[in-house]
XYZ file of N, CA and C in Angstrom:
351
model
N 2.170 -3.024 4.287
C 0.934 -2.123 4.913
C 0.564 -3.134 5.521
N -0.140 -2.087 6.421
C -1.220 -2.765 7.402
C -2.665 -2.233 7.094
N -3.801 -2.963 7.405
C -5.066 -2.204 7.039
C -5.809 -3.468 8.471
N -6.591 -2.037 9.450
C -7.378 -2.856 10.242
C -6.915 -3.619 11.133
N -5.321 -3.267 11.963
C -4.774 -4.043 12.351
C -3.718 -5.523 12.206
N -4.498 -5.490 10.636
C -3.976 -7.169 9.854
C -2.458 -6.208 8.755
N -1.697 -7.052 9.419
C -0.347 -7.224 8.052
C -0.576 -7.664 6.780
N -0.757 -6.915 5.678
C -1.230 -7.778 4.488
C 0.091 -8.393 3.971
N 0.498 -9.537 4.387
C 1.483 -9.960 3.161
C 2.084 -9.933 2.161
N 0.775 -9.744 1.484
C 1.072 -9.338 -0.411
C 0.811 -10.850 -1.118
N 0.680 -11.619 -0.017
C 0.843 -13.848 -0.771
C 0.355 -13.778 -2.221
N -0.530 -13.164 -2.419
C -1.116 -13.009 -3.400
C 0.131 -12.143 -4.908
N 0.717 -11.068 -4.569
C 1.843 -10.786 -5.404
C 0.913 -8.897 -5.490
N 0.346 -9.118 -5.179
C -0.427 -7.401 -5.068
C -0.812 -6.972 -3.532
N 0.035 -5.812 -2.926
C -0.378 -5.029 -1.751
C -1.244 -4.827 -1.472
N -2.462 -4.225 -2.647
C -3.861 -4.053 -2.953
C -4.839 -4.401 -3.863
N -4.999 -3.767 -5.147
C -6.313 -4.334 -6.343
C -4.923 -4.898 -7.255
N -5.878 -6.140 -8.040
C -4.870 -6.957 -8.375
C -5.334 -6.441 -10.030
N -5.013 -6.279 -11.450
C -5.477 -6.540 -12.224
C -6.503 -7.441 -12.772
N -7.126 -7.101 -13.624
C -8.844 -7.797 -13.510
C -8.584 -9.206 -14.316
N -8.009 -9.453 -14.896
C -7.105 -10.646 -15.539
C -6.209 -11.540 -14.446
N -5.875 -11.113 -13.555
C -5.020 -11.301 -12.738
C -4.731 -13.523 -12.281
N -6.307 -13.439 -12.006
C -6.456 -14.994 -11.360
C -7.469 -15.718 -12.268
N -7.354 -15.481 -13.475
C -8.009 -15.500 -15.074
C -9.486 -15.797 -14.503
N -10.496 -16.944 -15.288
C -12.206 -16.917 -14.975
C -12.099 -17.707 -13.800
N -13.114 -17.037 -12.961
C -13.916 -17.796 -11.966
C -14.365 -18.447 -11.989
N -15.768 -18.687 -13.348
C -16.314 -19.414 -13.604
C -16.918 -19.974 -15.193
N -17.285 -20.058 -15.365
C -17.659 -21.407 -16.424
C -17.949 -19.721 -17.679
N -18.793 -18.216 -17.456
C -19.426 -17.397 -17.908
C -17.347 -16.557 -18.778
N -16.905 -17.040 -17.730
C -15.720 -15.943 -18.371
C -15.499 -15.030 -17.352
N -16.489 -15.172 -16.324
C -16.010 -13.572 -15.361
C -14.950 -13.683 -14.929
N -14.600 -12.217 -14.827
C -13.046 -11.785 -13.267
C -13.465 -11.289 -11.606
N -13.151 -11.953 -11.017
C -12.871 -10.895 -10.054
C -14.552 -10.831 -9.433
N -15.101 -11.598 -9.606
C -16.513 -11.032 -9.079
C -16.712 -10.596 -7.689
N -15.782 -11.019 -6.543
C -15.733 -10.944 -5.480
C -14.364 -10.465 -4.803
N -14.086 -9.826 -4.080
C -12.103 -9.439 -3.810
C -11.634 -8.798 -3.433
N -11.440 -7.960 -5.017
C -10.393 -7.378 -5.429
C -11.131 -5.824 -4.852
N -12.764 -4.870 -5.535
C -13.035 -3.768 -4.519
C -14.326 -4.345 -4.335
N -15.072 -3.494 -3.448
C -16.273 -3.440 -3.106
C -17.084 -3.015 -4.602
N -17.993 -3.425 -4.879
C -18.992 -2.631 -6.404
C -19.955 -1.899 -6.145
N -19.688 -0.648 -6.510
C -20.453 0.568 -6.206
C -21.571 0.349 -7.405
N -22.860 0.029 -6.843
C -24.212 -0.542 -7.819
C -24.622 1.300 -8.248
N -26.034 1.547 -8.738
C -26.895 1.983 -9.153
C -27.794 1.580 -8.003
N -28.308 1.058 -7.076
C -29.102 0.963 -6.206
C -28.955 1.412 -5.137
N -30.319 2.275 -4.831
C -30.723 2.846 -3.445
C -30.190 2.327 -2.080
N -29.680 2.323 -1.063
C -29.831 1.779 0.046
C -30.821 2.582 0.392
N -31.605 1.709 1.064
C -32.895 2.159 1.388
C -33.003 1.664 3.464
N -33.223 2.476 4.797
C -33.477 2.206 5.536
C -33.660 2.903 6.666
N -34.382 3.257 8.056
C -33.644 4.122 9.278
C -33.032 5.139 8.713
N -33.460 6.316 9.386
C -31.960 7.174 9.084
C -30.720 6.975 8.392
N -31.325 6.578 6.602
C -29.855 6.494 6.180
C -29.894 7.790 5.092
N -28.964 8.063 4.369
C -28.670 9.481 3.837
C -29.620 9.124 2.400
N -30.228 9.911 1.948
C -30.886 9.491 0.961
C -29.614 9.667 -0.489
N -28.539 9.886 -0.977
C -27.280 9.997 -1.283
C -27.268 8.484 -1.920
N -27.331 7.637 -0.569
C -26.835 6.317 0.455
C -27.344 5.131 -1.120
N -25.651 4.670 -1.804
C -26.065 3.543 -2.398
C -25.598 2.205 -1.838
N -25.746 1.198 -3.012
C -25.598 -0.158 -2.570
C -24.154 -0.739 -2.854
N -23.118 -1.033 -1.812
C -22.101 -1.572 -2.594
C -22.014 -3.386 -2.115
N -21.257 -3.976 -3.035
C -21.801 -5.146 -3.027
C -20.303 -5.815 -3.155
N -20.278 -7.209 -2.597
C -19.397 -8.304 -2.507
C -18.080 -8.274 -1.768
N -17.207 -7.046 -1.295
C -15.929 -7.500 -0.316
C -15.159 -6.827 -1.690
N -13.728 -6.591 -0.738
C -12.482 -6.050 -0.891
C -11.420 -7.097 -0.141
N -10.173 -5.942 -1.217
C -8.436 -6.564 -0.763
C -8.710 -6.637 1.081
N -9.258 -5.390 1.107
C -9.109 -4.871 3.058
C -10.060 -6.059 3.642
N -11.327 -6.716 3.399
C -11.493 -7.593 4.002
C -10.660 -8.221 5.387
N -11.263 -8.466 6.203
C -10.794 -9.663 6.748
C -11.754 -10.076 8.005
N -11.455 -11.133 8.508
C -13.011 -11.705 9.579
C -12.608 -10.562 10.748
N -12.816 -9.567 11.160
C -12.517 -8.493 11.958
C -13.306 -7.245 11.299
N -13.834 -7.733 10.092
C -13.786 -6.332 9.093
C -15.162 -6.425 8.751
N -14.990 -7.632 7.318
C -15.815 -8.454 6.379
C -16.542 -9.800 6.410
N -17.481 -9.924 7.477
C -17.358 -11.277 7.986
C -18.822 -11.768 6.266
N -18.867 -10.679 5.658
C -19.992 -11.373 4.796
C -19.359 -11.329 3.499
N -18.082 -11.561 3.436
C -17.067 -11.709 2.000
C -17.979 -12.738 0.887
N -18.964 -12.334 0.120
C -19.343 -12.281 -0.547
C -20.163 -12.075 -2.005
N -20.622 -12.625 -2.724
C -21.349 -11.790 -3.936
C -22.887 -10.850 -4.089
N -23.045 -11.597 -2.942
C -24.813 -11.367 -2.154
C -24.564 -10.202 -1.225
N -23.281 -9.875 -0.460
C -22.922 -8.983 0.402
C -23.333 -7.939 0.188
N -24.217 -6.870 1.027
C -24.290 -5.526 0.711
C -23.974 -4.668 1.798
N -23.423 -3.404 1.375
C -22.837 -2.453 2.407
C -23.261 -0.827 2.353
N -24.121 0.136 2.369
C -24.257 1.675 2.564
C -23.032 2.365 1.803
N -22.982 2.559 0.833
C -22.027 3.692 0.574
C -22.727 5.114 -0.130
N -22.325 6.122 1.016
C -22.428 7.145 0.097
C -21.764 8.129 -1.209
N -22.733 8.339 -1.793
C -22.231 8.415 -3.516
C -20.940 9.948 -3.664
N -21.570 10.844 -2.542
C -19.941 11.836 -2.532
C -18.581 11.182 -1.576
N -18.562 9.958 -1.488
C -17.727 8.738 -0.826
C -16.888 8.568 -2.205
N -15.501 8.332 -1.281
C -14.457 7.808 -2.312
C -13.501 7.071 -1.482
N -13.071 6.112 -2.157
C -12.498 4.773 -1.544
C -11.871 4.047 -2.486
N -10.340 3.594 -2.117
C -9.158 3.087 -3.012
C -10.013 1.264 -2.723
N -11.085 0.770 -2.325
C -11.589 -0.422 -1.967
C -13.427 -0.659 -2.945
N -13.032 0.840 -3.688
C -14.377 0.281 -3.692
C -14.865 0.741 -5.493
N -15.167 0.342 -6.226
C -15.147 0.285 -7.748
C -16.740 0.132 -8.327
N -16.753 0.119 -9.648
C -17.944 -0.139 -10.442
C -17.440 -0.907 -11.392
N -18.205 -2.143 -11.915
C -17.860 -3.358 -13.080
C -18.445 -2.833 -14.207
N -17.078 -2.942 -15.206
C -17.606 -2.549 -16.928
C -17.397 -4.150 -17.262
N -18.022 -4.137 -18.235
C -18.910 -5.368 -19.365
C -19.113 -5.012 -20.467
N -18.613 -6.009 -21.082
C -18.901 -6.188 -23.066
C -18.724 -7.286 -23.757
N -19.204 -7.453 -24.545
C -18.814 -9.020 -25.473
C -18.070 -8.718 -26.281
N -17.261 -9.826 -25.824
C -16.145 -9.813 -26.471
C -16.079 -10.467 -28.373
N -17.855 -11.044 -28.558
C -18.009 -11.552 -29.922
C -18.046 -10.165 -30.262
N -19.228 -9.414 -30.071
C -19.296 -8.111 -30.397
C -18.158 -7.197 -30.710
N -16.713 -7.100 -29.849
C -16.183 -6.255 -29.808
C -15.306 -6.538 -31.012
N -15.421 -8.328 -31.190
C -14.085 -8.555 -32.279
C -14.806 -8.322 -34.065
N -15.764 -8.004 -33.628
C -17.184 -8.544 -34.916
C -16.493 -6.934 -35.280
N -17.089 -5.725 -34.395
C -17.024 -4.379 -34.878
C -15.185 -4.216 -35.296
N -14.274 -4.770 -34.113
C -13.037 -4.132 -34.624
C -12.686 -5.225 -35.978
N -13.006 -6.039 -36.763
C -13.289 -7.225 -37.913
C -13.660 -5.666 -38.919
N -15.131 -5.582 -38.821
C -15.457 -4.420 -39.418
C -14.914 -3.229 -39.540
N -14.291 -2.494 -39.201
C -13.725 -1.301 -39.295
C -12.425 -1.720 -39.617
N -11.545 -2.744 -39.739
C -10.108 -2.989 -40.211
C -10.914 -2.801 -42.065
N -12.065 -3.940 -41.868
C -12.265 -3.600 -43.327
C -12.385 -2.946 -44.114
N -13.066 -1.938 -43.440
C -14.122 -0.866 -43.632
C -12.248 0.645 -44.121
N -11.907 0.076 -43.362
C -10.433 0.992 -43.515
C -9.611 0.359 -44.404
N -9.903 -0.948 -44.893
C -8.809 -1.533 -45.892
C -9.137 -1.468 -46.772
N -10.560 -1.590 -47.183
C -11.268 -0.914 -48.249
C -11.684 -0.008 -48.752
N -11.424 1.371 -47.946
C -11.270 3.263 -48.249
C -9.842 3.026 -48.498
N -9.089 2.838 -48.282
C -7.566 2.427 -49.124
C -6.798 2.666 -50.296
N -7.801 1.568 -51.074
C -7.548 1.301 -52.378
C -8.390 0.948 -53.001
């Protein structure tokens, strides 16, 4: 497939977005895919002269970025994205605490076992 005149060779094994855990954690906090999979659509308003009032900030970069389209391919990169827009290279980040998740499931399992007998 070709994006912006560049052929996607899928050297990473994916022709578009990759599963969130495809490359493992990229820092000491265990975060995955902080930049490069999809632009992160934030809740921050994009403010500027002549900017649509529904404009929001998108950050990071995506699998579509290449030197001729996205030279700001980093976490702090900011671009405008209107609230009524849709694109395969923009998404939002979901986060959860694995300790709380495993504690909750342990409590649920204990409660279910206790109520059955």
